[in-house]
């Protein structure tokens, strides 16, 4: 039987591509790479097809943070149509070396909620990615479609924390799913944000189970 190459493509889903090597990160205990996060964002988008929700892939988020030219960034953001969205979620990576696509060692999440005109940063290691999230926030403010008042920034410091050095990406994915669930919930209708749901539903147990869940989804899609 021929040996499967680590770079062999095993699944194409929308704009995401999963290679054999990506599955290794789901078998744990390992740090999730950007391809798994992009895939799961795309997968969630199929369950929450609202035109008002945008889950931004890691590569696009990283370019927004590091684009050196304002005019180029403006053109780059046009297809995303950010001002039309009511909920936008960005995965934040702390890679400071643009020459390394696989750089960085931590994921966190920055969410924008239009009704409250608020950016919220969720970090499962406290404030490890705070400076990177603030950088992304400052970059996005001119393009989010809320010229006055300027969107607020909130560091959510009471969220669930990981108890190891590799589950940060899973916390991002689990929190993203909870926030998307919140978007259609009664809590949103009565003006409450998603914090209580994140606290109730994102924990070591659910995060651990998410590895298996994503792996099963990929296997079912590849046939």
Short mmCIF file of C-alpha atoms in Angstrom, two decimals:
data_model
loop_
_atom_site.label_atom_id
_atom_site.label_comp_id
_atom_site.label_asym_id
_atom_site.label_seq_id
_atom_site.Cartn_x
_atom_site.Cartn_y
_atom_site.Cartn_z
CA UNK A 1 0.00 0.00 0.00
CA UNK A 2 1.42 3.38 -1.02
CA UNK A 3 2.38 5.71 1.78
CA UNK A 4 0.27 8.86 1.98
CA UNK A 5 2.31 12.05 1.66
CA UNK A 6 1.94 14.57 4.47
CA UNK A 7 1.22 17.23 1.84
CA UNK A 8 -1.42 15.22 -0.01
CA UNK A 9 -4.70 17.09 -0.29
CA UNK A 10 -7.46 15.06 1.30
CA UNK A 11 -10.31 17.60 1.24
CA UNK A 12 -11.33 20.78 -0.56
CA UNK A 13 -14.20 22.60 1.09
CA UNK A 14 -15.29 25.97 -0.27
CA UNK A 15 -12.02 27.95 -0.27
CA UNK A 16 -10.28 25.81 2.34
CA UNK A 17 -7.86 22.97 1.67
CA UNK A 18 -7.01 20.22 4.15
CA UNK A 19 -3.82 18.20 3.75
CA UNK A 20 -2.85 14.96 5.44
CA UNK A 21 -0.44 16.81 7.73
CA UNK A 22 -3.28 18.97 9.03
CA UNK A 23 -5.05 15.96 10.51
CA UNK A 24 -2.08 15.38 12.80
CA UNK A 25 -2.88 18.64 14.59
CA UNK A 26 -6.34 17.30 15.42
CA UNK A 27 -5.10 14.07 16.94
CA UNK A 28 -3.53 16.12 19.72
CA UNK A 29 -2.02 17.25 21.87
CA UNK A 30 -0.98 19.78 19.23
CA UNK A 31 -1.44 23.40 18.28
CA UNK A 32 -4.05 23.92 15.52
CA UNK A 33 -2.73 25.40 12.30
CA UNK A 34 -4.42 28.04 10.17
CA UNK A 35 -5.83 25.53 7.66
CA UNK A 36 -7.88 23.76 10.32
CA UNK A 37 -9.18 27.08 11.63
CA UNK A 38 -10.04 28.25 8.11
CA UNK A 39 -11.86 24.99 7.42
CA UNK A 40 -13.94 25.16 10.60
CA UNK A 41 -14.82 28.82 10.00
CA UNK A 42 -16.01 27.84 6.52
CA UNK A 43 -17.91 24.89 7.97
CA UNK A 44 -19.63 27.08 10.57
CA UNK A 45 -20.57 29.58 7.87
CA UNK A 46 -22.63 26.85 6.20
CA UNK A 47 -24.65 26.48 9.41
CA UNK A 48 -24.98 30.22 9.99
CA UNK A 49 -25.56 31.45 6.42
CA UNK A 50 -26.79 34.88 7.50
CA UNK A 51 -25.54 37.69 5.28
CA UNK A 52 -24.93 39.61 8.50
CA UNK A 53 -22.26 37.22 9.88
CA UNK A 54 -18.67 37.14 8.61
CA UNK A 55 -16.04 34.68 9.84
CA UNK A 56 -12.72 35.94 8.52
CA UNK A 57 -10.07 33.32 7.64
CA UNK A 58 -6.71 33.47 9.45
CA UNK A 59 -4.69 34.43 6.36
CA UNK A 60 -6.94 37.40 5.63
CA UNK A 61 -6.86 38.53 9.25
CA UNK A 62 -3.08 38.32 9.27
CA UNK A 63 -2.80 40.39 6.10
CA UNK A 64 -5.13 43.05 7.55
CA UNK A 65 -2.86 43.29 10.59
CA UNK A 66 0.34 43.52 8.59
CA UNK A 67 -0.54 45.25 5.33
CA UNK A 68 2.06 48.04 4.95
CA UNK A 69 0.06 50.19 2.54
CA UNK A 70 -3.22 51.92 3.41
CA UNK A 71 -4.45 52.10 -0.18
CA UNK A 72 -3.77 48.41 -0.73
CA UNK A 73 -5.61 47.56 2.48
CA UNK A 74 -8.63 49.61 1.44
CA UNK A 75 -8.88 47.72 -1.86
CA UNK A 76 -8.25 44.41 -0.10
CA UNK A 77 -11.12 44.96 2.33
CA UNK A 78 -13.74 46.01 -0.22
CA UNK A 79 -14.91 42.45 -1.10
CA UNK A 80 -15.48 41.72 2.60
CA UNK A 81 -18.06 44.53 2.76
CA UNK A 82 -17.43 45.01 6.48
CA UNK A 83 -19.92 47.89 6.97
CA UNK A 84 -22.82 45.60 5.99
CA UNK A 85 -22.03 42.99 8.67
CA UNK A 86 -23.57 42.84 12.13
CA UNK A 87 -21.17 40.25 13.54
CA UNK A 88 -17.56 39.76 12.41
CA UNK A 89 -15.08 37.33 13.95
CA UNK A 90 -11.32 37.42 13.39
CA UNK A 91 -8.80 34.78 14.58
CA UNK A 92 -5.74 36.59 15.95
CA UNK A 93 -2.26 35.09 15.70
CA UNK A 94 0.84 36.51 17.41
CA UNK A 95 3.18 35.83 14.50
CA UNK A 96 5.46 38.86 14.08
CA UNK A 97 7.60 37.33 11.33
CA UNK A 98 5.93 37.81 7.94
CA UNK A 99 8.55 35.59 6.32
CA UNK A 100 7.17 32.59 8.23
CA UNK A 101 3.66 31.51 7.29
CA UNK A 102 3.67 29.02 10.16
CA UNK A 103 5.01 31.43 12.76
CA UNK A 104 3.42 32.46 16.04
CA UNK A 105 2.49 30.30 19.01
CA UNK A 106 -0.92 31.51 20.15
CA UNK A 107 -4.44 32.07 18.80
CA UNK A 108 -7.11 34.34 20.22
CA UNK A 109 -10.35 35.84 18.90
CA UNK A 110 -11.52 39.38 18.15
CA UNK A 111 -15.25 39.82 17.57
CA UNK A 112 -17.07 42.93 16.35
CA UNK A 113 -20.74 43.39 17.29
CA UNK A 114 -22.40 46.19 15.34
CA UNK A 115 -25.42 46.94 17.52
CA UNK A 116 -23.17 47.86 20.45
CA UNK A 117 -20.42 49.09 18.09
CA UNK A 118 -18.00 47.03 20.13
CA UNK A 119 -14.88 44.92 19.57
CA UNK A 120 -14.37 42.14 22.13
CA UNK A 121 -11.13 40.22 22.54
CA UNK A 122 -11.26 36.65 23.90
CA UNK A 123 -7.90 35.20 24.89
CA UNK A 124 -7.64 31.79 26.58
CA UNK A 125 -4.22 32.76 27.97
CA UNK A 126 -5.32 36.01 29.58
CA UNK A 127 -3.74 38.96 27.81
CA UNK A 128 -1.05 37.16 25.79
CA UNK A 129 -2.38 38.44 22.46
CA UNK A 130 -3.66 41.76 23.74
CA UNK A 131 -1.19 43.90 21.78
CA UNK A 132 -1.92 42.01 18.55
CA UNK A 133 -5.68 42.29 19.06
CA UNK A 134 -5.37 46.03 19.72
CA UNK A 135 -3.28 46.36 16.56
CA UNK A 136 -6.01 44.63 14.55
CA UNK A 137 -8.68 46.78 16.18
CA UNK A 138 -6.85 50.00 15.36
CA UNK A 139 -6.38 48.88 11.78
CA UNK A 140 -10.04 47.98 11.31
CA UNK A 141 -11.67 51.04 12.89
CA UNK A 142 -11.54 53.22 9.74
CA UNK A 143 -13.11 50.48 7.62
CA UNK A 144 -15.81 49.03 9.85
CA UNK A 145 -18.46 51.55 8.80
CA UNK A 146 -18.95 53.28 12.15
CA UNK A 147 -17.35 56.71 11.83
CA UNK A 148 -19.02 58.14 14.93
CA UNK A 149 -18.82 57.16 17.64
CA UNK A 150 -15.58 55.23 17.18
CA UNK A 151 -16.09 51.53 18.02
CA UNK A 152 -15.11 50.60 21.55
CA UNK A 153 -12.59 47.92 22.49
CA UNK A 154 -13.15 45.51 25.37
CA UNK A 155 -10.74 42.94 26.75
CA UNK A 156 -12.91 40.11 28.09
CA UNK A 157 -10.86 39.04 31.10
CA UNK A 158 -13.38 36.67 32.72
CA UNK A 159 -13.49 34.08 29.96
CA UNK A 160 -12.46 30.42 30.19
CA UNK A 161 -8.73 29.74 30.21
CA UNK A 162 -6.83 26.83 28.71
CA UNK A 163 -4.84 24.63 31.08
CA UNK A 164 -2.13 23.65 28.59
CA UNK A 165 0.05 25.21 25.90
CA UNK A 166 -1.69 23.92 22.77
CA UNK A 167 -5.51 24.26 22.92
CA UNK A 168 -5.73 27.98 22.08
CA UNK A 169 -7.01 27.36 18.55
CA UNK A 170 -9.74 25.07 19.87
CA UNK A 171 -10.85 27.75 22.32
CA UNK A 172 -11.12 30.15 19.39
CA UNK A 173 -13.28 27.71 17.44
CA UNK A 174 -15.47 26.77 20.41
CA UNK A 175 -16.00 30.43 21.30
CA UNK A 176 -16.77 31.30 17.68
CA UNK A 177 -19.51 28.66 17.56
CA UNK A 178 -21.06 29.94 20.79
CA UNK A 179 -21.06 33.53 19.51
CA UNK A 180 -22.72 32.42 16.26
CA UNK A 181 -25.35 30.54 18.29
CA UNK A 182 -25.91 33.68 20.34
CA UNK A 183 -26.59 35.74 17.21
CA UNK A 184 -29.96 34.02 16.75
CA UNK A 185 -30.75 33.61 20.44
CA UNK A 186 -33.15 35.36 22.78
CA UNK A 187 -30.19 36.88 24.66
CA UNK A 188 -29.35 39.00 21.63
CA UNK A 189 -32.98 40.01 21.32
CA UNK A 190 -33.02 41.36 24.87
CA UNK A 191 -29.70 43.15 24.41
CA UNK A 192 -27.35 40.77 26.23
CA UNK A 193 -23.99 39.87 24.74
CA UNK A 194 -22.66 36.31 24.56
CA UNK A 195 -20.43 36.31 27.65
CA UNK A 196 -22.60 34.09 29.85
CA UNK A 197 -22.95 31.52 27.06
CA UNK A 198 -19.19 31.38 26.53
CA UNK A 199 -18.65 30.88 30.24
CA UNK A 200 -21.25 28.09 30.39
CA UNK A 201 -20.35 26.25 27.19
CA UNK A 202 -16.62 26.65 26.60
CA UNK A 203 -14.53 24.55 28.96
CA UNK A 204 -11.82 21.90 29.00
CA UNK A 205 -14.29 19.11 28.27
CA UNK A 206 -16.04 20.72 25.29
CA UNK A 207 -12.75 21.92 23.84
CA UNK A 208 -11.23 18.45 24.10
CA UNK A 209 -14.25 16.92 22.37
CA UNK A 210 -14.03 19.46 19.55
CA UNK A 211 -10.84 17.86 18.21
CA UNK A 212 -12.71 14.61 17.60
CA UNK A 213 -15.77 16.40 16.24
CA UNK A 214 -13.79 18.30 13.60
CA UNK A 215 -11.86 15.20 12.62
CA UNK A 216 -15.12 13.28 12.16
CA UNK A 217 -16.56 16.10 10.02
CA UNK A 218 -13.52 16.04 7.75
CA UNK A 219 -13.61 12.26 7.45
CA UNK A 220 -17.31 12.30 6.60
CA UNK A 221 -16.77 14.91 3.89
CA UNK A 222 -13.87 13.14 2.26
CA UNK A 223 -15.89 9.93 2.09
#
